């Protein structure tokens, strides 16, 4: 049964007891990535493997999302800044334990690291996070990408609150969330690069 969560504002991204942050790189530019995130909501299942349904609600001010396994979310769009940021708050869910949840996607043009001749998306990736309180802290995951000095750095922050058992479970889920995010960004980039963002 769906439960209403605590309403939070955008400042929850910084203040949440649990914050997981993952970063990956696309060859596609910020404009194309933003369109796929914010304007083609129904297209999410075509590139985000964990999502089975996504559709805009309330004239585009909200979203309904369903995940593999039956988890459901009713969301409110909190920020839609073209080519820069897309954020949404979960208002209702059937996921156990969670009390508040906000997700933010930040986009910025990718650039090579100064003096290194390499780009931030090259390599195997890391997941290093300093703990915050009793929560799992912030994990930063830099995934693989293509093309030096071009494309988009995509940063996804998962900010949540819940009891101790929920925090512990989320800490254990961090590697899986990072893998899901990296896979989704790779699939999205391949779709955008193929010129078929609508999946046809």
PDB file of C-alpha atoms in Angstrom:
ATOM      1  CA  UNK A   1       0.000   0.000   0.000  1.00  0.00           C
ATOM      2  CA  UNK A   2       1.311   3.446  -0.908  1.00  0.00           C
ATOM      3  CA  UNK A   3       2.334   5.793   1.909  1.00  0.00           C
ATOM      4  CA  UNK A   4       2.756   9.546   1.831  1.00  0.00           C
ATOM      5  CA  UNK A   5       6.299  10.704   2.497  1.00  0.00           C
ATOM      6  CA  UNK A   6       7.452  13.856   4.229  1.00  0.00           C
ATOM      7  CA  UNK A   7       7.490  16.775   1.775  1.00  0.00           C
ATOM      8  CA  UNK A   8      10.976  18.212   1.371  1.00  0.00           C
ATOM      9  CA  UNK A   9      12.476  21.061  -0.646  1.00  0.00           C
ATOM     10  CA  UNK A  10      15.520  21.221  -2.867  1.00  0.00           C
ATOM     11  CA  UNK A  11      17.723  21.963   0.151  1.00  0.00           C
ATOM     12  CA  UNK A  12      17.172  18.327   1.159  1.00  0.00           C
ATOM     13  CA  UNK A  13      19.819  17.444  -1.453  1.00  0.00           C
ATOM     14  CA  UNK A  14      22.389  18.975   0.910  1.00  0.00           C
ATOM     15  CA  UNK A  15      20.728  18.244   4.260  1.00  0.00           C
ATOM     16  CA  UNK A  16      19.487  14.668   3.884  1.00  0.00           C
ATOM     17  CA  UNK A  17      20.803  12.109   6.382  1.00  0.00           C
ATOM     18  CA  UNK A  18      21.523   9.778   3.461  1.00  0.00           C
ATOM     19  CA  UNK A  19      23.062  11.090   0.252  1.00  0.00           C
ATOM     20  CA  UNK A  20      24.421   8.870  -2.501  1.00  0.00           C
ATOM     21  CA  UNK A  21      26.016  10.612  -5.463  1.00  0.00           C
ATOM     22  CA  UNK A  22      27.133   8.965  -8.696  1.00  0.00           C
ATOM     23  CA  UNK A  23      28.747  10.542 -11.741  1.00  0.00           C
ATOM     24  CA  UNK A  24      29.129   9.346 -15.321  1.00  0.00           C
ATOM     25  CA  UNK A  25      29.944  10.843 -18.677  1.00  0.00           C
ATOM     26  CA  UNK A  26      28.095  10.856 -21.983  1.00  0.00           C
ATOM     27  CA  UNK A  27      29.284  11.727 -25.463  1.00  0.00           C
ATOM     28  CA  UNK A  28      25.915  13.428 -26.014  1.00  0.00           C
ATOM     29  CA  UNK A  29      25.641  17.101 -25.071  1.00  0.00           C
ATOM     30  CA  UNK A  30      23.644  18.515 -22.143  1.00  0.00           C
ATOM     31  CA  UNK A  31      20.727  19.585 -24.347  1.00  0.00           C
ATOM     32  CA  UNK A  32      20.076  16.055 -25.625  1.00  0.00           C
ATOM     33  CA  UNK A  33      20.550  14.483 -22.198  1.00  0.00           C
ATOM     34  CA  UNK A  34      18.189  16.983 -20.581  1.00  0.00           C
ATOM     35  CA  UNK A  35      15.512  16.329 -23.203  1.00  0.00           C
ATOM     36  CA  UNK A  36      15.675  12.599 -22.488  1.00  0.00           C
ATOM     37  CA  UNK A  37      15.437  13.159 -18.735  1.00  0.00           C
ATOM     38  CA  UNK A  38      12.837  15.889 -18.489  1.00  0.00           C
ATOM     39  CA  UNK A  39      10.886  16.029 -21.742  1.00  0.00           C
ATOM     40  CA  UNK A  40      10.692  12.376 -22.798  1.00  0.00           C
ATOM     41  CA  UNK A  41       9.597  11.010 -19.411  1.00  0.00           C
ATOM     42  CA  UNK A  42       7.707   8.127 -21.040  1.00  0.00           C
ATOM     43  CA  UNK A  43      10.957   7.068 -22.720  1.00  0.00           C
ATOM     44  CA  UNK A  44      12.796   6.251 -19.466  1.00  0.00           C
ATOM     45  CA  UNK A  45      12.077   2.484 -19.642  1.00  0.00           C
ATOM     46  CA  UNK A  46      13.892   2.380 -23.003  1.00  0.00           C
ATOM     47  CA  UNK A  47      17.227   3.200 -21.375  1.00  0.00           C
ATOM     48  CA  UNK A  48      16.876   2.835 -17.589  1.00  0.00           C
ATOM     49  CA  UNK A  49      16.635  -0.908 -17.013  1.00  0.00           C
ATOM     50  CA  UNK A  50      15.150  -0.621 -13.518  1.00  0.00           C
ATOM     51  CA  UNK A  51      12.186   1.436 -14.776  1.00  0.00           C
ATOM     52  CA  UNK A  52       9.184  -0.396 -16.219  1.00  0.00           C
ATOM     53  CA  UNK A  53       6.858   2.596 -16.536  1.00  0.00           C
ATOM     54  CA  UNK A  54       7.251   6.363 -16.400  1.00  0.00           C
ATOM     55  CA  UNK A  55       4.660   8.920 -17.334  1.00  0.00           C
ATOM     56  CA  UNK A  56       4.059  12.602 -16.670  1.00  0.00           C
ATOM     57  CA  UNK A  57       1.176  13.555 -14.375  1.00  0.00           C
ATOM     58  CA  UNK A  58      -0.571  16.805 -13.431  1.00  0.00           C
ATOM     59  CA  UNK A  59       0.185  18.424 -16.766  1.00  0.00           C
ATOM     60  CA  UNK A  60       3.892  17.663 -16.488  1.00  0.00           C
ATOM     61  CA  UNK A  61       4.272  18.896 -12.907  1.00  0.00           C
ATOM     62  CA  UNK A  62       4.599  15.339 -11.611  1.00  0.00           C
ATOM     63  CA  UNK A  63       5.541  11.814 -12.594  1.00  0.00           C
ATOM     64  CA  UNK A  64       4.374   8.272 -11.972  1.00  0.00           C
ATOM     65  CA  UNK A  65       7.208   5.745 -11.993  1.00  0.00           C
ATOM     66  CA  UNK A  66       7.228   1.974 -11.554  1.00  0.00           C
ATOM     67  CA  UNK A  67      10.308  -0.167 -11.072  1.00  0.00           C
ATOM     68  CA  UNK A  68      11.157  -3.793 -11.661  1.00  0.00           C
ATOM     69  CA  UNK A  69       9.774  -5.709  -8.692  1.00  0.00           C
ATOM     70  CA  UNK A  70       6.674  -3.564  -8.305  1.00  0.00           C
ATOM     71  CA  UNK A  71       7.923  -0.490  -6.436  1.00  0.00           C
ATOM     72  CA  UNK A  72       5.814   2.561  -7.343  1.00  0.00           C
ATOM     73  CA  UNK A  73       6.370   6.283  -6.939  1.00  0.00           C
ATOM     74  CA  UNK A  74       4.180   9.348  -7.287  1.00  0.00           C
ATOM     75  CA  UNK A  75       6.485  12.343  -7.682  1.00  0.00           C
ATOM     76  CA  UNK A  76       6.529  16.131  -7.917  1.00  0.00           C
ATOM     77  CA  UNK A  77       8.992  17.852 -10.241  1.00  0.00           C
ATOM     78  CA  UNK A  78      11.061  20.225  -8.077  1.00  0.00           C
ATOM     79  CA  UNK A  79      13.453  21.651 -10.685  1.00  0.00           C
ATOM     80  CA  UNK A  80      13.557  21.576 -14.475  1.00  0.00           C
ATOM     81  CA  UNK A  81      16.376  23.852 -15.595  1.00  0.00           C
ATOM     82  CA  UNK A  82      17.093  23.167 -19.289  1.00  0.00           C
ATOM     83  CA  UNK A  83      20.497  21.608 -19.917  1.00  0.00           C
ATOM     84  CA  UNK A  84      21.412  21.952 -16.224  1.00  0.00           C
ATOM     85  CA  UNK A  85      19.213  20.237 -13.656  1.00  0.00           C
ATOM     86  CA  UNK A  86      16.246  17.919 -13.261  1.00  0.00           C
ATOM     87  CA  UNK A  87      14.996  17.048  -9.768  1.00  0.00           C
ATOM     88  CA  UNK A  88      11.918  15.362  -8.348  1.00  0.00           C
ATOM     89  CA  UNK A  89      10.532  14.543  -4.917  1.00  0.00           C
ATOM     90  CA  UNK A  90       8.712  11.329  -4.080  1.00  0.00           C
ATOM     91  CA  UNK A  91       5.326  12.089  -2.523  1.00  0.00           C
ATOM     92  CA  UNK A  92       3.896   8.559  -2.307  1.00  0.00           C
ATOM     93  CA  UNK A  93       5.475   5.125  -2.548  1.00  0.00           C
ATOM     94  CA  UNK A  94       4.962   1.528  -1.568  1.00  0.00           C
ATOM     95  CA  UNK A  95       8.699   1.151  -0.796  1.00  0.00           C
ATOM     96  CA  UNK A  96       9.162   0.208   2.867  1.00  0.00           C
ATOM     97  CA  UNK A  97      11.020   2.304   5.418  1.00  0.00           C
ATOM     98  CA  UNK A  98      11.704   5.486   3.480  1.00  0.00           C
ATOM     99  CA  UNK A  99      10.404   8.696   5.074  1.00  0.00           C
ATOM    100  CA  UNK A 100      11.592  11.247   2.495  1.00  0.00           C
ATOM    101  CA  UNK A 101      13.212  10.957  -0.925  1.00  0.00           C
ATOM    102  CA  UNK A 102      14.495  13.450  -3.471  1.00  0.00           C
ATOM    103  CA  UNK A 103      16.553  12.768  -6.582  1.00  0.00           C
ATOM    104  CA  UNK A 104      18.559  15.288  -8.571  1.00  0.00           C
ATOM    105  CA  UNK A 105      20.265  15.007 -11.973  1.00  0.00           C
ATOM    106  CA  UNK A 106      22.873  17.696 -12.609  1.00  0.00           C
ATOM    107  CA  UNK A 107      24.339  18.184 -16.080  1.00  0.00           C
ATOM    108  CA  UNK A 108      27.378  20.151 -17.164  1.00  0.00           C
ATOM    109  CA  UNK A 109      29.573  20.177 -20.257  1.00  0.00           C
ATOM    110  CA  UNK A 110      32.403  17.703 -19.845  1.00  0.00           C
ATOM    111  CA  UNK A 111      35.996  18.877 -20.015  1.00  0.00           C
ATOM    112  CA  UNK A 112      39.339  17.075 -19.735  1.00  0.00           C
ATOM    113  CA  UNK A 113      41.123  17.200 -16.416  1.00  0.00           C
ATOM    114  CA  UNK A 114      43.643  20.105 -16.484  1.00  0.00           C
ATOM    115  CA  UNK A 115      47.082  19.010 -17.678  1.00  0.00           C
ATOM    116  CA  UNK A 116      46.257  15.309 -17.677  1.00  0.00           C
ATOM    117  CA  UNK A 117      45.208  14.736 -21.255  1.00  0.00           C
ATOM    118  CA  UNK A 118      42.448  12.517 -19.926  1.00  0.00           C
ATOM    119  CA  UNK A 119      38.792  13.079 -19.320  1.00  0.00           C
ATOM    120  CA  UNK A 120      36.941  12.601 -16.033  1.00  0.00           C
ATOM    121  CA  UNK A 121      34.975   9.679 -17.414  1.00  0.00           C
ATOM    122  CA  UNK A 122      37.984   7.505 -18.264  1.00  0.00           C
ATOM    123  CA  UNK A 123      38.884   4.582 -16.066  1.00  0.00           C
ATOM    124  CA  UNK A 124      37.250   1.967 -13.934  1.00  0.00           C
ATOM    125  CA  UNK A 125      35.378   4.306 -11.637  1.00  0.00           C
ATOM    126  CA  UNK A 126      35.430   4.779  -7.914  1.00  0.00           C
ATOM    127  CA  UNK A 127      32.868   4.708  -5.175  1.00  0.00           C
ATOM    128  CA  UNK A 128      34.391   6.629  -2.311  1.00  0.00           C
ATOM    129  CA  UNK A 129      32.211   8.286   0.237  1.00  0.00           C
ATOM    130  CA  UNK A 130      32.785   9.839   3.588  1.00  0.00           C
ATOM    131  CA  UNK A 131      30.018   8.773   5.904  1.00  0.00           C
ATOM    132  CA  UNK A 132      27.493  11.326   7.057  1.00  0.00           C
ATOM    133  CA  UNK A 133      25.998  10.655  10.458  1.00  0.00           C
ATOM    134  CA  UNK A 134      24.751   7.082  10.685  1.00  0.00           C
ATOM    135  CA  UNK A 135      23.775   6.958   7.023  1.00  0.00           C
ATOM    136  CA  UNK A 136      25.826   5.489   4.202  1.00  0.00           C
ATOM    137  CA  UNK A 137      27.217   8.909   3.288  1.00  0.00           C
ATOM    138  CA  UNK A 138      28.030  10.140  -0.170  1.00  0.00           C
ATOM    139  CA  UNK A 139      29.449   7.811  -2.793  1.00  0.00           C
ATOM    140  CA  UNK A 140      30.971   9.329  -5.888  1.00  0.00           C
ATOM    141  CA  UNK A 141      31.086   7.019  -8.865  1.00  0.00           C
ATOM    142  CA  UNK A 142      32.945   8.126 -11.973  1.00  0.00           C
ATOM    143  CA  UNK A 143      32.021   5.895 -14.866  1.00  0.00           C
ATOM    144  CA  UNK A 144      33.464   5.366 -18.301  1.00  0.00           C
ATOM    145  CA  UNK A 145      32.842   7.685 -21.226  1.00  0.00           C
ATOM    146  CA  UNK A 146      33.993   8.624 -24.681  1.00  0.00           C
ATOM    147  CA  UNK A 147      35.583  11.640 -26.243  1.00  0.00           C
ATOM    148  CA  UNK A 148      37.914  14.096 -24.555  1.00  0.00           C
ATOM    149  CA  UNK A 149      36.576  17.595 -24.027  1.00  0.00           C
ATOM    150  CA  UNK A 150      33.059  16.868 -25.272  1.00  0.00           C
ATOM    151  CA  UNK A 151      29.800  15.516 -23.965  1.00  0.00           C
ATOM    152  CA  UNK A 152      28.141  15.811 -20.573  1.00  0.00           C
ATOM    153  CA  UNK A 153      29.042  15.009 -17.002  1.00  0.00           C
ATOM    154  CA  UNK A 154      25.902  13.599 -15.393  1.00  0.00           C
ATOM    155  CA  UNK A 155      25.674  13.614 -11.599  1.00  0.00           C
ATOM    156  CA  UNK A 156      22.811  11.785  -9.925  1.00  0.00           C
ATOM    157  CA  UNK A 157      22.156  12.395  -6.230  1.00  0.00           C
ATOM    158  CA  UNK A 158      19.824  10.145  -4.259  1.00  0.00           C
ATOM    159  CA  UNK A 159      18.848  11.923  -1.021  1.00  0.00           C
ATOM    160  CA  UNK A 160      16.729  10.077   1.517  1.00  0.00           C
ATOM    161  CA  UNK A 161      15.701   9.723   5.120  1.00  0.00           C
ATOM    162  CA  UNK A 162      14.497   6.716   7.035  1.00  0.00           C
ATOM    163  CA  UNK A 163      15.045   4.684  10.201  1.00  0.00           C
ATOM    164  CA  UNK A 164      18.321   2.921  11.020  1.00  0.00           C
ATOM    165  CA  UNK A 165      17.401  -0.310   9.229  1.00  0.00           C
ATOM    166  CA  UNK A 166      16.532   1.605   6.074  1.00  0.00           C
ATOM    167  CA  UNK A 167      19.848   3.450   6.195  1.00  0.00           C
ATOM    168  CA  UNK A 168      21.718   0.187   6.627  1.00  0.00           C
ATOM    169  CA  UNK A 169      19.868  -1.389   3.719  1.00  0.00           C
ATOM    170  CA  UNK A 170      20.577   1.605   1.511  1.00  0.00           C
ATOM    171  CA  UNK A 171      24.269   1.454   2.390  1.00  0.00           C
ATOM    172  CA  UNK A 172      24.288  -2.141   1.193  1.00  0.00           C
ATOM    173  CA  UNK A 173      22.433  -1.163  -1.972  1.00  0.00           C
ATOM    174  CA  UNK A 174      24.961   1.518  -2.959  1.00  0.00           C
ATOM    175  CA  UNK A 175      26.971  -0.703  -5.370  1.00  0.00           C
ATOM    176  CA  UNK A 176      23.790  -1.873  -7.063  1.00  0.00           C
ATOM    177  CA  UNK A 177      22.477   1.676  -7.409  1.00  0.00           C
ATOM    178  CA  UNK A 178      25.785   2.764  -8.901  1.00  0.00           C
ATOM    179  CA  UNK A 179      25.749  -0.097 -11.387  1.00  0.00           C
ATOM    180  CA  UNK A 180      22.149   0.651 -12.349  1.00  0.00           C
ATOM    181  CA  UNK A 181      22.998   4.323 -12.881  1.00  0.00           C
ATOM    182  CA  UNK A 182      26.103   3.611 -14.980  1.00  0.00           C
ATOM    183  CA  UNK A 183      24.238   1.102 -17.118  1.00  0.00           C
ATOM    184  CA  UNK A 184      21.374   3.544 -17.638  1.00  0.00           C
ATOM    185  CA  UNK A 185      23.667   6.392 -18.674  1.00  0.00           C
ATOM    186  CA  UNK A 186      25.543   4.120 -21.095  1.00  0.00           C
ATOM    187  CA  UNK A 187      22.265   2.952 -22.626  1.00  0.00           C
ATOM    188  CA  UNK A 188      20.976   6.503 -22.880  1.00  0.00           C
ATOM    189  CA  UNK A 189      24.190   7.692 -24.507  1.00  0.00           C
ATOM    190  CA  UNK A 190      24.094   4.843 -27.034  1.00  0.00           C
ATOM    191  CA  UNK A 191      20.499   5.712 -27.884  1.00  0.00           C
ATOM    192  CA  UNK A 192      21.254   9.411 -28.268  1.00  0.00           C
ATOM    193  CA  UNK A 193      24.370   8.682 -30.320  1.00  0.00           C
ATOM    194  CA  UNK A 194      22.377   6.433 -32.640  1.00  0.00           C
ATOM    195  CA  UNK A 195      19.939   9.284 -33.300  1.00  0.00           C
ATOM    196  CA  UNK A 196      17.033   7.268 -31.866  1.00  0.00           C
ATOM    197  CA  UNK A 197      16.224   8.970 -28.529  1.00  0.00           C
ATOM    198  CA  UNK A 198      12.591   7.934 -28.898  1.00  0.00           C
ATOM    199  CA  UNK A 199      13.539   4.262 -29.103  1.00  0.00           C
ATOM    200  CA  UNK A 200      12.108   3.662 -32.556  1.00  0.00           C
TER     201      UNK A 200
END
